[in-house]
GROMACS .gro file of C-alpha atoms in nm:
model
  114
    1UNK     CA    1   5.036  -0.716  -0.610
    2UNK     CA    2   4.654  -0.691  -0.635
    3UNK     CA    3   4.489  -0.550  -0.319
    4UNK     CA    4   4.129  -0.475  -0.243
    5UNK     CA    5   4.051  -0.298   0.079
    6UNK     CA    6   3.702  -0.251   0.207
    7UNK     CA    7   3.591  -0.003   0.467
    8UNK     CA    8   3.276   0.153   0.613
    9UNK     CA    9   3.122  -0.159   0.781
   10UNK     CA   10   2.989  -0.136   1.142
   11UNK     CA   11   2.686  -0.159   1.368
   12UNK     CA   12   2.374   0.032   1.279
   13UNK     CA   13   2.020   0.017   1.386
   14UNK     CA   14   1.736  -0.101   1.155
   15UNK     CA   15   1.636   0.174   0.923
   16UNK     CA   16   1.984   0.329   0.929
   17UNK     CA   17   2.238   0.376   0.662
   18UNK     CA   18   2.601   0.287   0.588
   19UNK     CA   19   2.836   0.351   0.304
   20UNK     CA   20   3.093   0.094   0.211
   21UNK     CA   21   3.407   0.163   0.014
   22UNK     CA   22   3.645  -0.064  -0.175
   23UNK     CA   23   3.978   0.063  -0.287
   24UNK     CA   24   4.170  -0.134  -0.553
   25UNK     CA   25   4.546  -0.124  -0.613
   26UNK     CA   26   4.775  -0.322  -0.832
   27UNK     CA   27   4.513  -0.377  -1.108
   28UNK     CA   28   4.584  -0.216  -1.451
   29UNK     CA   29   4.218  -0.224  -1.577
   30UNK     CA   30   3.900  -0.317  -1.395
   31UNK     CA   31   3.617  -0.450  -1.616
   32UNK     CA   32   3.356  -0.479  -1.349
   33UNK     CA   33   3.314  -0.429  -0.983
   34UNK     CA   34   3.075  -0.610  -0.744
   35UNK     CA   35   2.961  -0.631  -0.383
   36UNK     CA   36   2.882  -0.971  -0.235
   37UNK     CA   37   2.767  -1.070   0.106
   38UNK     CA   38   2.778  -1.378   0.331
   39UNK     CA   39   2.577  -1.429   0.638
   40UNK     CA   40   2.676  -1.704   0.888
   41UNK     CA   41   2.592  -2.049   0.763
   42UNK     CA   42   2.483  -1.918   0.421
   43UNK     CA   43   2.650  -1.899   0.078
   44UNK     CA   44   2.800  -1.580  -0.058
   45UNK     CA   45   2.551  -1.393  -0.268
   46UNK     CA   46   2.573  -1.103  -0.510
   47UNK     CA   47   2.450  -0.776  -0.378
   48UNK     CA   48   2.517  -0.542  -0.666
   49UNK     CA   49   2.750  -0.499  -0.958
   50UNK     CA   50   2.869  -0.221  -1.187
   51UNK     CA   51   3.056  -0.235  -1.509
   52UNK     CA   52   3.335   0.001  -1.607
   53UNK     CA   53   3.085   0.172  -1.835
   54UNK     CA   54   2.843   0.217  -1.549
   55UNK     CA   55   2.584  -0.055  -1.607
   56UNK     CA   56   2.444  -0.167  -1.268
   57UNK     CA   57   2.273  -0.476  -1.150
   58UNK     CA   58   2.114  -0.542  -0.821
   59UNK     CA   59   1.981  -0.842  -0.626
   60UNK     CA   60   1.607  -0.806  -0.600
   61UNK     CA   61   1.603  -0.750  -0.224
   62UNK     CA   62   1.844  -0.455  -0.261
   63UNK     CA   63   1.670  -0.259  -0.529
   64UNK     CA   64   1.558   0.074  -0.410
   65UNK     CA   65   1.760   0.056  -0.091
   66UNK     CA   66   2.122   0.007  -0.207
   67UNK     CA   67   2.319   0.211  -0.467
   68UNK     CA   68   2.647   0.096  -0.615
   69UNK     CA   69   2.879   0.346  -0.778
   70UNK     CA   70   3.252   0.368  -0.872
   71UNK     CA   71   3.514   0.621  -0.950
   72UNK     CA   72   3.732   0.469  -1.224
   73UNK     CA   73   3.998   0.733  -1.184
   74UNK     CA   74   4.036   0.668  -0.809
   75UNK     CA   75   3.997   0.294  -0.841
   76UNK     CA   76   3.729   0.295  -0.585
   77UNK     CA   77   3.377   0.147  -0.552
   78UNK     CA   78   3.103   0.242  -0.316
   79UNK     CA   79   2.785   0.084  -0.179
   80UNK     CA   80   2.535   0.320  -0.028
   81UNK     CA   81   2.295   0.118   0.191
   82UNK     CA   82   1.987   0.276   0.312
   83UNK     CA   83   1.682   0.141   0.503
   84UNK     CA   84   1.900  -0.131   0.646
   85UNK     CA   85   1.724  -0.441   0.791
   86UNK     CA   86   1.847  -0.705   1.034
   87UNK     CA   87   1.853  -0.954   0.753
   88UNK     CA   88   2.124  -0.735   0.581
   89UNK     CA   89   2.357  -0.848   0.861
   90UNK     CA   90   2.660  -1.025   0.685
   91UNK     CA   91   3.021  -0.990   0.591
   92UNK     CA   92   3.033  -0.774   0.263
   93UNK     CA   93   3.300  -0.850   0.018
   94UNK     CA   94   3.437  -0.642  -0.270
   95UNK     CA   95   3.499  -0.817  -0.599
   96UNK     CA   96   3.662  -0.701  -0.912
   97UNK     CA   97   3.703  -0.862  -1.255
   98UNK     CA   98   4.003  -0.776  -1.467
   99UNK     CA   99   4.080  -0.957  -1.800
  100UNK     CA  100   3.915  -1.281  -1.681
  101UNK     CA  101   4.068  -1.265  -1.335
  102UNK     CA  102   3.849  -1.250  -1.023
  103UNK     CA  103   3.977  -1.074  -0.706
  104UNK     CA  104   3.829  -1.053  -0.355
  105UNK     CA  105   3.865  -0.821  -0.062
  106UNK     CA  106   3.899  -0.944   0.288
  107UNK     CA  107   3.539  -0.841   0.385
  108UNK     CA  108   3.392  -0.591   0.613
  109UNK     CA  109   3.129  -0.673   0.876
  110UNK     CA  110   2.786  -0.505   0.864
  111UNK     CA  111   2.556  -0.570   1.159
  112UNK     CA  112   2.199  -0.433   1.180
  113UNK     CA  113   2.034  -0.443   1.505
  114UNK     CA  114   1.654  -0.457   1.540
   0.00000   0.00000   0.00000
C-alpha cells in the first residue's frame, strides 16, 4: 500500500521559514518527487520538483526562497521554505512518480500571516 505522509506545516509570520517533509512508503522505486500547493479557490500548482538523480525545477516565484531536496535511502523529500510571504499560504501536497504512476499525499496546511 502506497502512503505519502507530509509534515512540517503550520502558522508562521511573513519573512519566516518552515521545512516540510514527505515520507513515502510502499513504493519500490521513485522516479521523481514534487511539491504542489493549492490556495482556496485556486488550482493546484507545482512548487518544485526533483528527480531521482537530483535535477531540480522550481516555479518562478519560489526560486531563491525555496529549496527542494530528497534522501533516496530514507524515502523522504523536503522543502525548505524561507522568506515566506502571505501569498504562500496554501495546502502543500507531496507528489511522487513511480513507473508512470502518480501518487499524492493528504496535504499539509501552511499559513503565513502578515
